[in-house]
Coordinates of C-alpha atoms in Angstrom, one line a residue:
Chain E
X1458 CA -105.6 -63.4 26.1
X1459 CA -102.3 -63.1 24.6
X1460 CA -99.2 -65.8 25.5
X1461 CA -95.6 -66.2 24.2
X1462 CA -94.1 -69.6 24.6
X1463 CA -90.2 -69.8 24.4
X1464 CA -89.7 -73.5 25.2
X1465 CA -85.9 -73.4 25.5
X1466 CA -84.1 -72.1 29.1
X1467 CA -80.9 -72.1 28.4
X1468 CA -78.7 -72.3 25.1
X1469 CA -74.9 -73.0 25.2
X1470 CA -73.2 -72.8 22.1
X1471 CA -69.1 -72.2 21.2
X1472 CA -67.8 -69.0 19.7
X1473 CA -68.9 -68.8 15.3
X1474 CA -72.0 -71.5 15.7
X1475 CA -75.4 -70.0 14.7
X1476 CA -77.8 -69.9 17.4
X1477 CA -82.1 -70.2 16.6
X1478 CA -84.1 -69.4 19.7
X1479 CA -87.8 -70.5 18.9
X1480 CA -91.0 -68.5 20.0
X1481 CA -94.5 -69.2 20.1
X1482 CA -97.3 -67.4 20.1
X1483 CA -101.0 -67.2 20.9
X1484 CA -103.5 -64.5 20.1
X1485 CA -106.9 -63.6 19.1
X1486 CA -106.0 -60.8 17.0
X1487 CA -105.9 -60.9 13.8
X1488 CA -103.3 -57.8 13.8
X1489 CA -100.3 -57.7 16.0
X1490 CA -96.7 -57.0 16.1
X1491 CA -93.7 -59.6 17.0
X1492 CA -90.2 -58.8 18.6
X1493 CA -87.1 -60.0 19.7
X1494 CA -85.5 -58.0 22.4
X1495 CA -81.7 -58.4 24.4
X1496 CA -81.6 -58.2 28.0
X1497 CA -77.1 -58.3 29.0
X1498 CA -76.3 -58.6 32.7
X1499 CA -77.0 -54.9 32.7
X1500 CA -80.6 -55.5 32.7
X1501 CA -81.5 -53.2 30.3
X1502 CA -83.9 -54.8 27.7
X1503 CA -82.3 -53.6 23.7
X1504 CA -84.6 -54.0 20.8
X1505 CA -83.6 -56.4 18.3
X1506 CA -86.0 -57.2 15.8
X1507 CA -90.0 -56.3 14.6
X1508 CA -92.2 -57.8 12.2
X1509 CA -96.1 -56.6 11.8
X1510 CA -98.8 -59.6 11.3
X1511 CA -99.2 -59.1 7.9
X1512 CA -95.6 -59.5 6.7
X1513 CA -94.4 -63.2 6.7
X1514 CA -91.3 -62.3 4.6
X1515 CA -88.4 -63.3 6.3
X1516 CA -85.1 -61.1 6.4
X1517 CA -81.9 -61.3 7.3
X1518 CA -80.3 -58.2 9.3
X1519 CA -76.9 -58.2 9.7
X1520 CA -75.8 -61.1 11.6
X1521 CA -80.0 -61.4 12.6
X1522 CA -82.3 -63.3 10.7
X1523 CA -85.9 -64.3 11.1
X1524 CA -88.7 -67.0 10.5
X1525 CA -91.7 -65.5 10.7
X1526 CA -94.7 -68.2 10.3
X1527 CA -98.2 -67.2 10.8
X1528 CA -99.2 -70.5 10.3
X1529 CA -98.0 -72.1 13.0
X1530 CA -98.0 -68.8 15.1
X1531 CA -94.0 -68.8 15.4
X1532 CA -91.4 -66.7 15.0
X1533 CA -88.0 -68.3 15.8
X1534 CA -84.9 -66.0 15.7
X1535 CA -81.5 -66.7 14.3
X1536 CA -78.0 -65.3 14.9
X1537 CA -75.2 -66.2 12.6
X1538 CA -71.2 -66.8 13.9
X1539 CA -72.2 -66.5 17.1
X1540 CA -69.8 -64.0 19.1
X1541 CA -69.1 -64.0 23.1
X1542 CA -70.8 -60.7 22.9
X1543 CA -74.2 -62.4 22.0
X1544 CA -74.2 -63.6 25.6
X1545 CA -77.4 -62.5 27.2
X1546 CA -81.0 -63.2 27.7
X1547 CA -83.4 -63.3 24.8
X1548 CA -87.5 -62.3 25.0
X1549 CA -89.8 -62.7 22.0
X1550 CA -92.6 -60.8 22.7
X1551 CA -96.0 -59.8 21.6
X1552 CA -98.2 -56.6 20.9
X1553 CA -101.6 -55.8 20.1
X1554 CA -102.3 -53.2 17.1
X1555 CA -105.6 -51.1 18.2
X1556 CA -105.6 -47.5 19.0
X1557 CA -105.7 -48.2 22.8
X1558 CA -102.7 -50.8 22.8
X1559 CA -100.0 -48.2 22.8
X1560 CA -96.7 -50.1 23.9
X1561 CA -98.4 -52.8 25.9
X1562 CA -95.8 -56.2 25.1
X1563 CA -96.8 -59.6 26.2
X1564 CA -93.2 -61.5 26.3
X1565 CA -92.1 -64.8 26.9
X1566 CA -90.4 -66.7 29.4
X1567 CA -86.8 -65.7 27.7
X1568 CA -83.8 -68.1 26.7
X1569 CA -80.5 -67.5 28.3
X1570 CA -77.9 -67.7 25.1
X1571 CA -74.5 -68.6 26.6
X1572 CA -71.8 -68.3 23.7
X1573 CA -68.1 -69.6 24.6
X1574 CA -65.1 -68.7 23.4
Chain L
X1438 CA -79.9 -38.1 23.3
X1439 CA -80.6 -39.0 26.6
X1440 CA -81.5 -42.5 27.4
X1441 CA -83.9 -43.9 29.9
X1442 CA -82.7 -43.1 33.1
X1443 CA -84.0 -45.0 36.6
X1444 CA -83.5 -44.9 40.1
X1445 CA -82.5 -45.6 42.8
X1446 CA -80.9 -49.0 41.1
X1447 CA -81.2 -51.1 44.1
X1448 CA -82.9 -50.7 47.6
X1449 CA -84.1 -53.2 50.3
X1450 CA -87.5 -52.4 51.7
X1451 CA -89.8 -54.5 54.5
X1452 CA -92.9 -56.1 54.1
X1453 CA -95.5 -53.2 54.7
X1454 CA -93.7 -50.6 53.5
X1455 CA -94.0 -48.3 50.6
X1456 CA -91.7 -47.8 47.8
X1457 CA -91.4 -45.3 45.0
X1458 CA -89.3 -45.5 41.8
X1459 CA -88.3 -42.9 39.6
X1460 CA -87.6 -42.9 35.7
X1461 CA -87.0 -40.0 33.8
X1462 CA -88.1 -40.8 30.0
X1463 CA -85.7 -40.3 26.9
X1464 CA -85.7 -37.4 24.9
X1465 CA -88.4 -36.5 22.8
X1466 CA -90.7 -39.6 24.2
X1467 CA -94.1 -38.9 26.1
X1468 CA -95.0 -42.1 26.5
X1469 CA -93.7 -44.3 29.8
X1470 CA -94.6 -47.9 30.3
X1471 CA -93.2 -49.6 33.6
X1472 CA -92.8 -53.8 33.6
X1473 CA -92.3 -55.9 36.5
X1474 CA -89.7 -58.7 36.1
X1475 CA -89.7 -61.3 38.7
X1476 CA -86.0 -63.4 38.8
X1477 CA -85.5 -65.6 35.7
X1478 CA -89.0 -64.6 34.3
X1479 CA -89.7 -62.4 31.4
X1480 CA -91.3 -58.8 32.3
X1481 CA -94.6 -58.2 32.8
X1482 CA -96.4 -54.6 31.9
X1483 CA -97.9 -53.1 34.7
X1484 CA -99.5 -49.4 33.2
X1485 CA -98.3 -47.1 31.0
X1486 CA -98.7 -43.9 30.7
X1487 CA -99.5 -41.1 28.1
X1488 CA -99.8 -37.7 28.6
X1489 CA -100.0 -37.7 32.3
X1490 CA -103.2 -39.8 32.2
X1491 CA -102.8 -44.1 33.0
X1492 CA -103.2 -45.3 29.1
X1493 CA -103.8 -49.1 29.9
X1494 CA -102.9 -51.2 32.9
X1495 CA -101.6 -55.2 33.6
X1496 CA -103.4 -57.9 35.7
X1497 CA -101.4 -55.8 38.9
X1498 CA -103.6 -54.4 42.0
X1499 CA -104.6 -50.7 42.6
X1500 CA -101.6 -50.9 45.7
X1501 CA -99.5 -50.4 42.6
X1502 CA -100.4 -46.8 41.0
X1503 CA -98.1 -44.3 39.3
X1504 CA -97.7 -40.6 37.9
X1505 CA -96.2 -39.0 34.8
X1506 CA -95.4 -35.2 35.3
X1507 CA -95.5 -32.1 32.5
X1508 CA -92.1 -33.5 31.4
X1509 CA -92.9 -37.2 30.6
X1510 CA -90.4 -38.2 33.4
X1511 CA -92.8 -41.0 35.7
X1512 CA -93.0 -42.6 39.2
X1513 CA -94.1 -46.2 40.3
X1514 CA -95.3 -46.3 43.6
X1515 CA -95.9 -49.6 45.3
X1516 CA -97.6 -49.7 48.9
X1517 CA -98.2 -52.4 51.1
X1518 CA -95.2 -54.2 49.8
X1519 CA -95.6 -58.1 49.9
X1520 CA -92.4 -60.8 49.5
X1521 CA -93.6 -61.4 46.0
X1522 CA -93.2 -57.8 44.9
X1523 CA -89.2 -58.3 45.0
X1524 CA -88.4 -58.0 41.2
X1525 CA -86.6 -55.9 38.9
X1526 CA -88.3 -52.8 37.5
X1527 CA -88.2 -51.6 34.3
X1528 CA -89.5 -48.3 32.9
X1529 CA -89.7 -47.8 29.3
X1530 CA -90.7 -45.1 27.0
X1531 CA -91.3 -44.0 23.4
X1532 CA -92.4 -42.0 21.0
X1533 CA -96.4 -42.0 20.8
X1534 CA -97.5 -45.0 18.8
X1535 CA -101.3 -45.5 18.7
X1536 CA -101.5 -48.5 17.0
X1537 CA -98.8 -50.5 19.0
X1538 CA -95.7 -52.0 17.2
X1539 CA -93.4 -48.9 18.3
X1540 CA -90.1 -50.1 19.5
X1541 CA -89.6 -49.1 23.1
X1542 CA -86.2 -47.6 24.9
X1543 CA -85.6 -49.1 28.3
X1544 CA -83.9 -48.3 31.0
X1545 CA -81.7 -50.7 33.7
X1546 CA -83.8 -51.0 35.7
X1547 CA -84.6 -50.6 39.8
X1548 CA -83.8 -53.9 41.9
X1549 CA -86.3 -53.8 44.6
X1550 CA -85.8 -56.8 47.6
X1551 CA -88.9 -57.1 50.2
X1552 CA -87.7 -59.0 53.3

């Protein structure tokens, strides 16, 4: 069975700190895809971020940037000079890679990412 | 483009009673997932759906079924509502992507309260 682990609740920063939300992950598959989605008060979930099991290179997208860490089965998510527009919930989540998986995600608990002005 | 549009947005229902949510998929996509996202949790999948056949289900029970019509738009139909079945759902769709990994488009959501 698949879990996602995002320890943190709640993260209060002010306006221009960077922010790192931390994910964790368990699986049994050896091939899997990782995200980082947005959810504002809307309650629309946006999609950040994707990286496939077998690419540990971290980038950096824009303001975004990843760690992607197989070994430790994390993959902690960054944003630089934080904005008041940032404010929202965070999900890391999980999917399988078969044929039969099609969109199925796993996610976590989210962290709530309260940036002040 | 079209985005993923739900409804009704919010309705109050009674224990007992049946409910039925709409979502009408974005443009292009024939693929429709719907989540279930309890208050301060993180969504859950309940079944998708590709080409108007159920294409994997969630740990949810059969009281929870759906549809997906000729043009990819989708309904979630809950009966025998319980408390616990007050959440947000969230109907997503995308592009077909066999192999997992394909970025899904949501939409806002329908607030469902079970007194």
């Amino acid at each position: 069975a698949q879990k996602v682990t995002q320890a943190q609740t709640e993260i209060s920063v002010v306006e221009k700190e960077d922010v790192t939300l931390d994910c964790v992950y368990e699986t049994r598959d050896t091939t899997y895809y990782l995200f980082w989605y947005k959810q504002p008060p809307s309650g629309e979930l946006v999609f950040l971020i994707r990286r496939n099991s077998f690419d540990e290179q971290n980038e950096i997208s824009g303001r975004y940037s990843w760690n992607f860490q197989k070994s430790t089965s994390s993959f902690n998510f960054t944003i630089t000079a934080s904005q008041v527009v940032d404010s929202a919930v965070y999900f890391c989540a999980l999917s399988e890679a078969f044929i039969d998986a099609g969109n199925k995600l796993t996610f976590g608990g989210g962290t709530r990412v309260l940036v002040k002005p | 483009e079209t985005g993923v549009t739900q409804s009704p947005t919010h309705l109050i229902k009674t224990r007992g009673q049946q409910v039925t949510l709409r979502c009408s998929s974005q443009s292009g996509h024939n693929t429709v997932s719907w989540y279930q996202q309890a208050l301060g949790q993180g969504p859950q999948f309940i079944f998708q759906y590709y080409r108007e056949e159920e294409n994997g289900r969630g740990n949810f029970p059969p009281r929870f079924s759906g549809l997906q019509f000729p043009n990819y738009s989708s309904e979630l139909n809950v009966n025998a509502l319980e408390l616990d079945d007050s959440a947000l759902y969230l109907c997503a769709s995308s592009s077909p992507n066999i192999g997992g990994g394909g970025e899904l488009f949501f939409g806002e959501g329908s607030r469902l309260t079970v007194l």
